[in-house]
Amino acid sequence: MQVLNSLSQVPAEGAAFDLVVIGAGGAGMAVALFAAIDGKKVLLVERTGFVGGTTAWSAGTTWVPGTHHAAQVNPGDTLADAARYLTNAIGERTPAELRQTFLDNGPEAIRHIETRSDVQFRPYPKHPDYISDLGGSTLSGRALEPLPFDGRLLGDLFKLVRPPIPEFTVLGGMMVDRTDINHLLALTKSFASFKHALRIIGRHASDRLSHPRGTRLVMGNALVARLLYSLSKHTNVTLALNTSVDQFGRGASGVESLELAQGSERRTVRVRGGVVLASGGFNRHPDLRQAMLPGADIGWCPAAPGHTGEAHALAQGLGAVYGQGGLSNAFWAPVSLRQRADGSTAAFPHFVMDRAKPGMLTVNQAGERFVNESTSYHLFGMAMWSARSVPAFLVCDTDALRRYGLGMVRPGASAKDMAPFLADGYLTRGATLDELARKLGINAAGLQASVQKINSYAQTGVDPDFQRGVTAYQQNIGDATASGKNPNLGPLQTAPYYAVKLYPGDIGAATGFATDVHARVLDASGQPIPGLYAVGNDMHSIMGGVYTAPGITIGPGLVFARIATRHAAARAA
């Protein structure tokens, strides 16, 4: 693989490629890798200085039903069950034909990339579909995670992997996944956990002698690093960093060329098979954001910075249209905000570590609950919009804070650990619920009543207001080791009390360009635009704005990367 940091390094004006991919996030890198494996000449264009996009900041979970991995944990699952689940969850929001194409091609795509590259997955022992009470859902087997990766294998390329969100690391840059966190929390209670914690901390200490951060990569960083390492072995791949696309050239056979831009430099390259849009979605394009996500402050978005939507305007100029009928234009998660020392804002997604746990509840300005705190982060974010609860307030008592943490405040935090969060206002503390309400500016009587209710529900194990903890998914992100009758319910009774403010953060685009079963972008008449493809968040989500399961952006992104590559390769032949 050739890495270009300047357009002056680009091959001569008019150089030709079989495939040009716009965006080096997870989906774009997968396109480039599939094409390289097939022997095609590929140009991968990335507007930032890093690869990985938002995939690098994610858990890296990849939802693909029916793979050879599924048999290890759920041998009874079938593609028919998965199709039934998607139909029950999505209905007619997206064409069933597209969903079936994903299901039919998923197992082969996973097997192909694992057989021909260093991208490797394993199944989660238990990782339920998010709407687990629907027919066809399952508790395990469909969600895959990338195997951890030794970043030292990348050599100088390691610096190209987008670093994880700092607030998701510990000890100055050590990445940890769910397994690591559980071991770290139990290191004084279990010899196995102590050994695991000692091993990863020792590795990190060694890393810091020669690297700016840990090289033991997990989750999305591991997936991106595996893609990059695999690409690095192919001489037919060119990666152009800090480069954008200014113009598409259309001819008799469709999209035939692109103009690349970097500062004042310009280069035109020709393309034989096609151009694949994988730029990450519309979310950071000011006009598109205002039109599709009105009222959502860009500062609430926890996604990586590269998805500016600039390539979307170029595609629209060729006649591309967005898909219709989705439940939402974006996928959501509640986030809490804190200014970093460098002046940037950290938007911390509250996925699974706190809000669904016992001793936690979320209220609006009236001090009243408005959502099932244990529902998926997407439905939680949508509930904030529909209930006009922005910001909302995630409240807990001292016991819950110590056990689970609260946003950026880690479990087991001491008074010294909490001091900076209290000082800058990220964390609010009250000796009583009334004091907490006063400091937050919310209704004290409403908060008192909400806590009294949740305390009584904790005794019975039943939440008659929002049915918290009734599904397998909800119970899975609760705390099965807690002593209560419901793993998602526990009393708030140990003062002082704490809270953080929550905002609805868009974690990715659900609305993208309409495509056919070959990932070809469609025009207003439903006809494919020759030579133009879309994958990842540039492609209209086959989930129709419904967050059906963990990894439903990365999984389809990878599978349709395989599909688009095969079709474009045929055009290039």
Coordinates of C-alpha atoms in Angstrom, one line a residue:
M1 CA 0.0 0.0 0.0
Q2 CA 1.2 3.5 -0.9
V3 CA 0.4 6.2 1.6
L4 CA 0.2 9.8 0.1
N5 CA 0.2 12.9 2.3
S6 CA 0.5 15.3 -0.6
L7 CA -1.1 15.4 -4.0
S8 CA 2.3 16.0 -5.4
Q9 CA 2.9 12.3 -4.7
V10 CA -0.2 11.3 -6.7
P11 CA 0.5 9.4 -9.9
A12 CA 0.5 11.5 -13.1
E13 CA -2.6 13.6 -14.0
G14 CA -5.2 11.2 -15.5
A15 CA -3.9 8.1 -13.8
A16 CA -6.5 5.4 -13.8
F17 CA -7.9 3.2 -11.0
D18 CA -10.3 0.3 -11.1
L19 CA -12.1 1.7 -8.0
V20 CA -12.0 5.0 -6.1
V21 CA -13.4 5.0 -2.5
I22 CA -14.3 8.2 -0.8
G23 CA -13.8 7.9 2.9
A24 CA -11.5 5.6 4.9
G25 CA -13.9 4.7 7.7
G26 CA -14.7 1.1 8.4
A27 CA -17.0 0.7 5.4
G28 CA -14.6 2.5 3.0
M29 CA -11.6 0.5 4.2
A30 CA -13.6 -2.7 3.7
V31 CA -14.4 -1.7 0.1
A32 CA -10.8 -1.1 -0.6
L33 CA -9.7 -4.4 1.0
F34 CA -12.3 -6.5 -0.8
A35 CA -11.2 -4.8 -4.1
A36 CA -7.5 -5.3 -3.3
I37 CA -8.1 -9.0 -2.5
D38 CA -9.6 -9.3 -6.0
G39 CA -6.6 -7.8 -7.5
K40 CA -8.1 -4.4 -8.4
K41 CA -6.2 -1.1 -8.4
V42 CA -7.7 1.0 -5.7
L43 CA -7.5 4.6 -4.6
L44 CA -8.8 5.3 -1.1
V45 CA -9.4 9.0 -0.5
E46 CA -9.6 10.3 3.1
R47 CA -10.1 14.0 4.0
T48 CA -8.5 13.7 7.4
G49 CA -5.1 12.6 8.5
F50 CA -6.4 9.4 10.2
V51 CA -8.2 6.3 9.0
G52 CA -11.1 4.6 10.8
G53 CA -13.8 7.3 11.0
T54 CA -16.4 6.8 13.6
T55 CA -15.8 3.0 13.5
A56 CA -12.5 3.7 15.3
W57 CA -14.4 5.3 18.1
S58 CA -17.1 2.6 18.3
A59 CA -17.3 -0.8 20.0
G60 CA -16.5 -2.3 16.6
T61 CA -19.5 -4.6 16.9
T62 CA -20.5 -6.1 13.5
W63 CA -24.0 -7.5 13.2
V64 CA -24.1 -10.2 10.5
P65 CA -26.5 -13.1 11.1
G66 CA -25.8 -16.6 9.9
T67 CA -22.0 -16.6 10.0
H68 CA -19.9 -19.6 10.8
H69 CA -19.2 -17.9 14.2
A70 CA -22.9 -18.1 15.2
A71 CA -22.9 -21.8 15.4
Q72 CA -20.5 -21.6 18.3
V73 CA -23.0 -19.8 20.6
N74 CA -26.4 -20.2 18.9
P75 CA -26.5 -23.1 16.5
G76 CA -30.3 -23.0 16.2
D77 CA -30.4 -19.5 14.7
T78 CA -31.4 -19.2 11.1
L79 CA -31.4 -16.5 8.4
A80 CA -35.2 -16.9 8.2
D81 CA -35.4 -16.0 11.9
A82 CA -33.3 -12.9 11.3
A83 CA -35.4 -11.9 8.3
R84 CA -38.6 -12.3 10.5
Y85 CA -37.1 -10.2 13.2
L86 CA -36.1 -7.4 10.8
T87 CA -39.6 -7.5 9.2
N88 CA -41.2 -7.3 12.6
A89 CA -38.9 -4.4 13.7
I90 CA -38.8 -2.4 10.4
G91 CA -41.8 -3.3 8.4
E92 CA -42.1 -1.4 5.2
R93 CA -39.7 1.4 6.1
T94 CA -37.1 -0.2 3.8
P95 CA -37.4 -2.6 0.9
A96 CA -37.4 -6.2 2.1
E97 CA -35.3 -7.1 -0.9
L98 CA -32.4 -5.0 0.4
R99 CA -32.6 -6.6 3.8
Q100 CA -32.7 -10.0 2.3
T101 CA -29.7 -9.2 0.1
F102 CA -27.8 -8.3 3.2
L103 CA -28.7 -11.5 5.0
D104 CA -28.0 -13.7 2.0
N105 CA -24.5 -12.2 1.4
G106 CA -23.4 -11.7 5.0
P107 CA -22.0 -15.1 5.8
E108 CA -19.9 -15.2 2.7
A109 CA -18.6 -11.7 3.2
I110 CA -17.4 -12.5 6.7
R111 CA -15.9 -15.8 5.7
H112 CA -14.2 -14.2 2.7
I113 CA -12.6 -11.3 4.5
E114 CA -11.4 -13.6 7.4
T115 CA -10.0 -16.1 5.0
R116 CA -8.1 -13.6 2.8
S117 CA -7.0 -11.0 5.3
D118 CA -6.1 -10.3 9.0
V119 CA -9.6 -9.1 9.8
Q120 CA -10.9 -11.6 12.4
F121 CA -14.0 -11.8 14.5
R122 CA -15.4 -13.7 17.4
P123 CA -19.0 -14.0 18.6
Y124 CA -20.2 -12.5 21.8
P125 CA -21.4 -15.1 24.2
K126 CA -24.5 -13.0 24.9
H127 CA -25.4 -9.9 23.0
P128 CA -29.1 -9.6 22.5
D129 CA -30.9 -7.9 19.6
Y130 CA -32.2 -4.6 20.9
I131 CA -35.9 -5.2 20.5
S132 CA -35.6 -8.6 22.0
D133 CA -39.3 -9.1 22.7
L134 CA -40.0 -9.3 18.9
G135 CA -40.4 -12.6 17.1
G136 CA -37.2 -13.7 15.4
S137 CA -34.9 -11.9 17.8
T138 CA -32.1 -13.7 19.4
L139 CA -29.8 -13.4 22.4
S140 CA -26.5 -14.2 20.8
G141 CA -24.6 -15.2 17.6
R142 CA -25.4 -12.3 15.3
A143 CA -23.2 -9.7 16.9
L144 CA -19.5 -10.2 16.2
E145 CA -16.6 -8.4 17.8
P146 CA -13.1 -7.9 16.2
L147 CA -10.3 -9.8 17.9
P148 CA -7.9 -7.5 19.8
F149 CA -4.9 -6.4 17.7
D150 CA -1.3 -5.7 18.4
G151 CA -0.8 -2.2 17.1
R152 CA 3.0 -2.7 17.0
L153 CA 2.6 -4.8 13.9
L154 CA 1.6 -1.7 12.0
G155 CA 5.0 0.0 12.5
D156 CA 4.8 3.6 11.3
L157 CA 1.2 3.1 10.1
F158 CA 0.1 2.9 13.7
K159 CA 0.0 6.7 13.9
L160 CA -2.7 6.7 11.1
V161 CA -5.3 4.8 13.2
R162 CA -7.7 7.4 14.7
P163 CA -7.1 7.3 18.5
P164 CA -10.0 6.4 20.7
I165 CA -12.0 9.0 22.5
P166 CA -9.8 9.9 25.5
E167 CA -12.7 9.5 28.0
F168 CA -13.0 5.8 26.8
T169 CA -9.4 5.0 27.9
V170 CA -7.7 4.6 31.2
L171 CA -4.2 5.2 32.6
G172 CA -3.3 7.7 29.9
G173 CA -4.4 5.9 26.7
M174 CA -5.0 2.3 27.6
M175 CA -8.0 0.9 25.7
V176 CA -10.4 -1.4 27.5
D177 CA -13.4 -3.4 26.4
R178 CA -16.3 -4.7 28.4
T179 CA -14.3 -7.8 29.4
D180 CA -11.4 -5.7 30.6
I181 CA -13.6 -3.4 32.6
N182 CA -15.3 -6.3 34.4
H183 CA -11.8 -7.7 35.3
L184 CA -10.5 -4.3 36.4
L185 CA -13.5 -3.9 38.7
A186 CA -13.1 -7.3 40.2
L187 CA -9.3 -7.4 40.4
T188 CA -9.3 -7.5 44.2
K189 CA -12.1 -10.1 44.3
S190 CA -10.9 -12.7 41.8
F191 CA -7.4 -14.1 41.1
A192 CA -8.3 -14.6 37.4
S193 CA -9.3 -10.9 37.2
F194 CA -6.2 -9.9 39.1
K195 CA -4.0 -11.8 36.5
H196 CA -5.9 -10.3 33.6
A197 CA -5.7 -6.7 35.0
L198 CA -2.0 -7.2 35.8
R199 CA -1.3 -8.4 32.2
I200 CA -3.0 -5.5 30.4
I201 CA -1.6 -2.9 32.8
G202 CA 1.9 -4.3 32.5
R203 CA 1.6 -4.3 28.7
H204 CA 0.4 -0.7 28.7
A205 CA 3.3 0.4 31.0
S206 CA 5.7 -1.1 28.5
D207 CA 3.9 0.6 25.6
R208 CA 4.2 4.0 27.1
L209 CA 8.0 3.7 27.0
S210 CA 7.9 4.0 23.2
H211 CA 4.4 5.0 22.1
P212 CA 2.1 7.9 22.8
R213 CA -0.7 5.5 23.7
G214 CA -1.4 1.8 24.3
T215 CA -0.8 -0.5 21.3
R216 CA -3.1 -3.3 22.6
L217 CA -6.1 -2.3 20.5
V218 CA -9.7 -3.5 21.1
M219 CA -13.2 -2.7 19.8
G220 CA -13.4 -0.3 16.8
N221 CA -9.7 0.5 17.0
A222 CA -8.9 -3.2 16.6
L223 CA -11.2 -3.5 13.6
V224 CA -9.7 -0.5 11.9
A225 CA -6.1 -1.6 12.6
R226 CA -6.8 -5.0 11.2
L227 CA -8.3 -3.4 8.0
L228 CA -5.2 -1.1 7.7
Y229 CA -2.8 -3.9 8.4
S230 CA -4.5 -6.1 5.7
L231 CA -4.4 -3.2 3.2
S232 CA -0.8 -2.6 3.9
K233 CA 0.1 -6.0 2.4
H234 CA -1.4 -5.0 -1.0
T235 CA 0.7 -3.0 -3.5
N236 CA -2.4 -2.3 -5.6
V237 CA -3.8 0.1 -3.0
T238 CA -3.1 3.9 -2.7
L239 CA -4.3 5.8 0.4
A240 CA -4.5 9.6 -0.1
L241 CA -4.8 11.4 3.3
N242 CA -5.9 14.9 3.9
T243 CA -7.5 14.9 0.5
S244 CA -11.0 15.7 -0.6
V245 CA -13.0 15.3 -3.8
D246 CA -14.0 18.5 -5.6
Q247 CA -15.8 17.2 -8.7
F248 CA -17.1 14.1 -10.4
G249 CA -16.6 13.7 -14.1
R250 CA -19.5 12.0 -15.9
G251 CA -19.3 10.5 -19.4
A252 CA -21.1 8.1 -21.6
S253 CA -20.5 5.1 -19.3
G254 CA -21.3 7.0 -16.0
V255 CA -18.9 8.4 -13.5
E256 CA -15.5 8.3 -15.2
S257 CA -13.2 10.7 -13.3
L258 CA -12.7 12.7 -10.1
E259 CA -10.9 15.9 -9.2
L260 CA -8.9 15.5 -6.0
A261 CA -8.1 18.6 -3.9
Q262 CA -5.6 19.4 -1.2
G263 CA -5.2 23.1 -0.4
S264 CA -4.4 24.7 -3.8
E265 CA -3.3 21.5 -5.4
R266 CA -5.6 19.6 -7.8
R267 CA -5.3 16.3 -9.6
T268 CA -7.8 14.5 -11.9
V269 CA -7.9 10.7 -11.8
R270 CA -9.8 8.3 -14.0
V271 CA -11.9 5.4 -12.7
R272 CA -12.9 2.3 -14.7
G273 CA -15.2 0.4 -12.3
G274 CA -16.8 3.1 -10.2
V275 CA -16.7 5.4 -7.3
V276 CA -17.9 4.2 -3.9
L277 CA -19.3 6.8 -1.5
A278 CA -18.2 5.9 2.1
S279 CA -17.7 9.4 3.6
G280 CA -19.6 8.7 6.8
G281 CA -22.9 10.5 6.2
F282 CA -24.4 14.0 6.2
N283 CA -24.2 14.8 9.9
R284 CA -21.5 17.6 9.9
H285 CA -22.8 19.3 6.7
P286 CA -24.4 22.6 8.1
D287 CA -27.2 22.8 5.6
L288 CA -28.1 19.1 5.5
R289 CA -27.9 18.9 9.3
Q290 CA -30.3 21.8 9.7
A291 CA -32.7 20.2 7.2
M292 CA -32.6 16.7 8.6
L293 CA -31.7 17.2 12.3
P294 CA -33.3 20.5 13.2
G295 CA -32.4 21.6 16.8
A296 CA -29.6 19.1 17.2
D297 CA -26.5 21.1 18.2
I298 CA -23.4 19.9 16.4
G299 CA -21.6 19.9 19.7
W300 CA -23.8 17.0 20.9
C301 CA -22.5 14.8 18.1
P302 CA -20.0 12.2 19.4
A303 CA -19.1 10.9 15.9
A304 CA -15.7 11.4 14.3
P305 CA -15.1 14.7 12.5
G306 CA -14.7 13.6 8.9
H307 CA -18.3 13.2 7.8
T308 CA -18.8 16.7 6.4
G309 CA -21.3 15.6 3.8
E310 CA -19.3 17.4 1.0
A311 CA -19.4 14.4 -1.2
H312 CA -23.2 14.3 -0.9
A313 CA -23.5 17.6 -2.7
L314 CA -21.4 16.1 -5.6
A315 CA -23.6 13.0 -5.7
Q316 CA -26.8 15.0 -5.7
G317 CA -25.4 16.9 -8.7
L318 CA -25.4 13.6 -10.5
G319 CA -29.0 13.0 -9.6
A320 CA -28.6 11.0 -6.4
V321 CA -31.6 11.1 -4.0
Y322 CA -32.0 10.2 -0.3
G323 CA -34.0 7.2 0.8
Q324 CA -37.4 7.9 2.4
G325 CA -39.6 6.4 5.1
G326 CA -37.1 6.0 7.9
L327 CA -38.2 6.3 11.5
S328 CA -35.4 8.8 12.1
N329 CA -32.8 10.5 9.9
A330 CA -30.1 9.6 12.5
F331 CA -29.3 7.1 15.1
W332 CA -29.1 8.5 18.6
A333 CA -27.6 8.1 22.0
P334 CA -27.8 10.3 25.2
V335 CA -24.5 12.1 25.7
S336 CA -23.1 14.2 28.5
L337 CA -20.8 17.1 27.7
R338 CA -17.5 18.4 29.2
Q339 CA -14.9 20.8 28.1
R340 CA -11.4 19.3 27.8
A341 CA -8.2 21.1 28.8
D342 CA -7.5 21.8 25.2
G343 CA -10.8 23.6 24.7
S344 CA -12.5 20.9 22.7
T345 CA -15.8 19.4 23.9
A346 CA -16.1 15.8 24.9
A347 CA -19.5 14.3 24.0
F348 CA -19.7 11.1 26.1
P349 CA -22.2 8.5 24.9
H350 CA -24.1 6.7 27.7
F351 CA -24.5 3.3 26.0
V352 CA -24.6 0.6 28.7
M353 CA -22.5 1.5 31.8
D354 CA -24.8 3.6 33.9
R355 CA -28.3 4.7 32.9
A356 CA -29.9 1.1 32.9
K357 CA -28.3 0.1 36.2
P358 CA -30.0 -0.1 39.6
G359 CA -30.0 3.2 41.6
M360 CA -30.3 5.3 38.4
L361 CA -33.2 7.2 37.0
T362 CA -33.6 9.9 34.4
V363 CA -35.9 12.9 34.7
N364 CA -37.0 16.0 32.9
Q365 CA -37.1 19.6 34.2
A366 CA -40.3 18.8 36.0
G367 CA -38.4 16.1 37.9
E368 CA -40.5 13.4 36.2
R369 CA -39.4 10.3 34.4
F370 CA -40.3 10.2 30.7
V371 CA -38.4 7.1 29.4
N372 CA -37.5 3.6 30.2
E373 CA -33.9 4.1 31.2
S374 CA -33.1 0.5 30.1
T375 CA -34.2 0.9 26.5
S376 CA -31.7 1.1 23.7
Y377 CA -29.7 4.2 23.5
H378 CA -31.3 5.0 20.1
L379 CA -34.9 4.9 21.6
F380 CA -33.6 6.8 24.6
G381 CA -32.4 9.6 22.4
M382 CA -35.6 9.7 20.4
A383 CA -37.6 9.8 23.6
M384 CA -35.7 12.9 24.6
W385 CA -36.9 14.6 21.4
S386 CA -40.5 13.4 21.6
A387 CA -40.9 14.3 25.2
R388 CA -39.1 17.7 24.7
S389 CA -36.7 16.7 27.5
V390 CA -33.5 18.5 26.5
P391 CA -31.5 18.4 28.6
A392 CA -32.5 15.5 30.7
F393 CA -30.9 14.6 34.0
L394 CA -29.4 11.3 34.9
V395 CA -29.6 11.0 38.7
C396 CA -28.1 8.4 41.1
D397 CA -27.2 8.0 44.7
T398 CA -23.7 7.4 46.2
D399 CA -23.9 3.6 46.1
A400 CA -24.8 3.6 42.4
L401 CA -22.1 6.1 41.5
R402 CA -19.4 4.1 43.3
R403 CA -20.5 0.8 41.7
Y404 CA -21.2 1.9 38.1
G405 CA -19.8 5.4 37.7
L406 CA -21.7 8.2 36.0
G407 CA -20.7 9.1 32.5
M408 CA -17.1 10.3 32.6
V409 CA -16.9 9.7 36.3
R410 CA -15.4 6.2 36.7
P411 CA -16.7 3.5 39.1
G412 CA -15.1 3.6 42.5
A413 CA -14.3 7.3 42.1
S414 CA -13.0 8.9 45.3
A415 CA -13.7 12.4 46.5
K416 CA -10.4 13.5 44.9
D417 CA -11.4 11.9 41.6
M418 CA -14.8 13.6 41.6
A419 CA -13.4 17.1 42.5
P420 CA -12.6 18.3 39.0
F421 CA -16.0 17.1 37.6
L422 CA -17.8 18.9 40.4
A423 CA -15.6 22.0 39.9
D424 CA -16.4 22.4 36.2
G425 CA -20.1 21.6 36.6
Y426 CA -20.1 18.3 34.7
L427 CA -21.2 16.5 37.8
T428 CA -23.7 18.0 40.3
R429 CA -24.0 16.9 43.9
G430 CA -26.6 17.5 46.5
A431 CA -26.7 16.5 50.1
T432 CA -30.4 15.9 49.7
L433 CA -32.6 15.5 46.7
D434 CA -34.0 19.0 47.2
E435 CA -30.5 20.4 47.1
L436 CA -29.7 18.5 44.0
A437 CA -32.9 19.7 42.3
R438 CA -32.2 23.3 43.2
K439 CA -28.7 23.1 41.8
L440 CA -30.0 21.5 38.6
G441 CA -32.8 24.0 38.3
I442 CA -35.5 21.3 38.2
N443 CA -38.7 20.8 40.2
A444 CA -37.8 19.4 43.6
A445 CA -41.2 17.9 44.4
G446 CA -41.2 16.1 41.1
L447 CA -37.8 14.6 41.7
Q448 CA -38.8 13.6 45.2
A449 CA -41.9 11.8 43.9
S450 CA -40.0 10.1 41.1
V451 CA -37.4 8.8 43.5
Q452 CA -40.1 7.6 45.9
K453 CA -41.7 5.7 43.0
I454 CA -38.5 4.1 41.7
N455 CA -37.7 3.0 45.3
S456 CA -41.0 1.3 45.6
Y457 CA -40.6 -0.3 42.2
A458 CA -37.2 -1.6 43.3
Q459 CA -38.9 -3.5 46.1
T460 CA -41.5 -5.2 43.9
G461 CA -39.2 -5.5 40.8
V462 CA -42.0 -4.1 38.6
D463 CA -42.0 -0.7 36.9
P464 CA -45.6 0.0 36.0
D465 CA -44.8 3.3 34.4
F466 CA -42.2 2.4 31.8
Q467 CA -41.8 -1.4 32.2
R468 CA -38.1 -1.1 32.9
G469 CA -36.2 -4.4 32.9
V470 CA -38.8 -6.6 31.2
T471 CA -36.9 -7.7 28.1
A472 CA -33.8 -9.8 27.7
Y473 CA -31.9 -6.8 26.2
Q474 CA -32.8 -4.6 29.1
Q475 CA -31.8 -7.2 31.6
N476 CA -28.5 -7.8 29.9
I477 CA -27.4 -4.2 30.4
G478 CA -28.6 -4.1 34.0
D479 CA -26.7 -5.8 36.8
A480 CA -27.5 -9.4 37.4
T481 CA -25.2 -9.5 40.4
A482 CA -27.3 -6.8 42.3
S483 CA -29.5 -8.1 45.1
G484 CA -32.8 -6.7 43.8
K485 CA -35.7 -8.5 42.1
N486 CA -35.0 -6.7 38.8
P487 CA -31.5 -6.2 37.5
N488 CA -32.4 -2.8 36.2
L489 CA -34.1 -1.4 39.3
G490 CA -32.6 -0.4 42.6
P491 CA -33.4 2.3 45.3
L492 CA -31.8 5.7 45.5
Q493 CA -31.3 6.0 49.3
T494 CA -27.7 6.8 50.1
A495 CA -26.8 10.5 50.2
P496 CA -25.3 12.5 48.7
Y497 CA -27.0 12.4 45.3
Y498 CA -25.4 13.0 41.9
A499 CA -26.5 13.9 38.4
V500 CA -25.2 14.7 34.9
K501 CA -27.1 16.5 32.1
L502 CA -27.9 14.5 29.0
Y503 CA -28.4 15.6 25.4
P504 CA -29.5 13.7 22.4
G505 CA -26.4 13.0 20.3
D506 CA -26.5 11.8 16.8
I507 CA -24.1 8.9 16.5
G508 CA -24.5 8.3 12.8
A509 CA -26.7 8.9 9.8
A510 CA -29.7 6.6 9.2
T511 CA -30.8 8.5 6.1
G512 CA -28.4 8.1 3.1
F513 CA -28.6 7.7 -0.6
A514 CA -31.2 5.3 -2.0
T515 CA -29.5 2.3 -3.5
D516 CA -30.3 -1.0 -5.2
V517 CA -29.3 -4.5 -4.3
H518 CA -25.8 -3.9 -5.8
A519 CA -25.3 -0.8 -3.7
R520 CA -25.7 1.4 -6.8
V521 CA -27.0 4.9 -6.0
L522 CA -30.4 5.6 -7.5
D523 CA -31.8 8.8 -9.1
A524 CA -35.3 10.2 -8.6
S525 CA -36.8 7.8 -11.2
G526 CA -35.3 4.8 -9.3
Q527 CA -32.7 4.1 -11.9
P528 CA -29.0 3.5 -11.0
I529 CA -26.4 6.1 -11.7
P530 CA -23.7 4.2 -13.6
G531 CA -20.5 4.0 -11.7
L532 CA -21.7 5.4 -8.4
Y533 CA -22.1 3.3 -5.3
A534 CA -22.8 4.1 -1.6
V535 CA -22.0 2.0 1.5
G536 CA -21.9 2.7 5.2
N537 CA -23.7 5.8 6.4
D538 CA -23.7 7.2 2.9
M539 CA -26.1 4.4 2.0
H540 CA -29.7 4.7 3.2
S541 CA -29.8 2.3 6.2
I542 CA -31.5 -1.0 5.5
M543 CA -32.8 -0.7 9.1
G544 CA -35.0 2.3 8.2
G545 CA -33.9 4.4 11.2
V546 CA -34.7 1.5 13.6
Y547 CA -31.8 0.4 15.8
T548 CA -32.5 -3.3 15.7
A549 CA -29.2 -4.6 17.2
P550 CA -25.6 -3.9 18.1
G551 CA -23.4 -3.3 15.1
I552 CA -26.2 -2.6 12.5
T553 CA -24.1 0.1 10.9
I554 CA -20.8 -1.7 10.7
G555 CA -22.3 -5.0 9.7
P556 CA -24.3 -3.8 6.6
G557 CA -21.4 -1.5 5.8
L558 CA -19.0 -4.5 5.5
V559 CA -21.5 -6.7 3.6
F560 CA -22.5 -4.1 1.0
A561 CA -18.8 -3.2 0.7
R562 CA -18.4 -6.7 -0.7
I563 CA -21.4 -6.4 -2.9
A564 CA -20.4 -3.0 -4.3
T565 CA -16.9 -4.2 -5.0
R566 CA -18.0 -7.3 -6.9
H567 CA -20.3 -5.2 -9.1
A568 CA -17.8 -2.5 -9.8
A569 CA -15.1 -5.0 -10.6
A570 CA -17.3 -6.4 -13.3
R571 CA -17.7 -2.9 -14.8
A572 CA -13.9 -2.5 -14.7
A573 CA -13.2 -5.8 -16.4

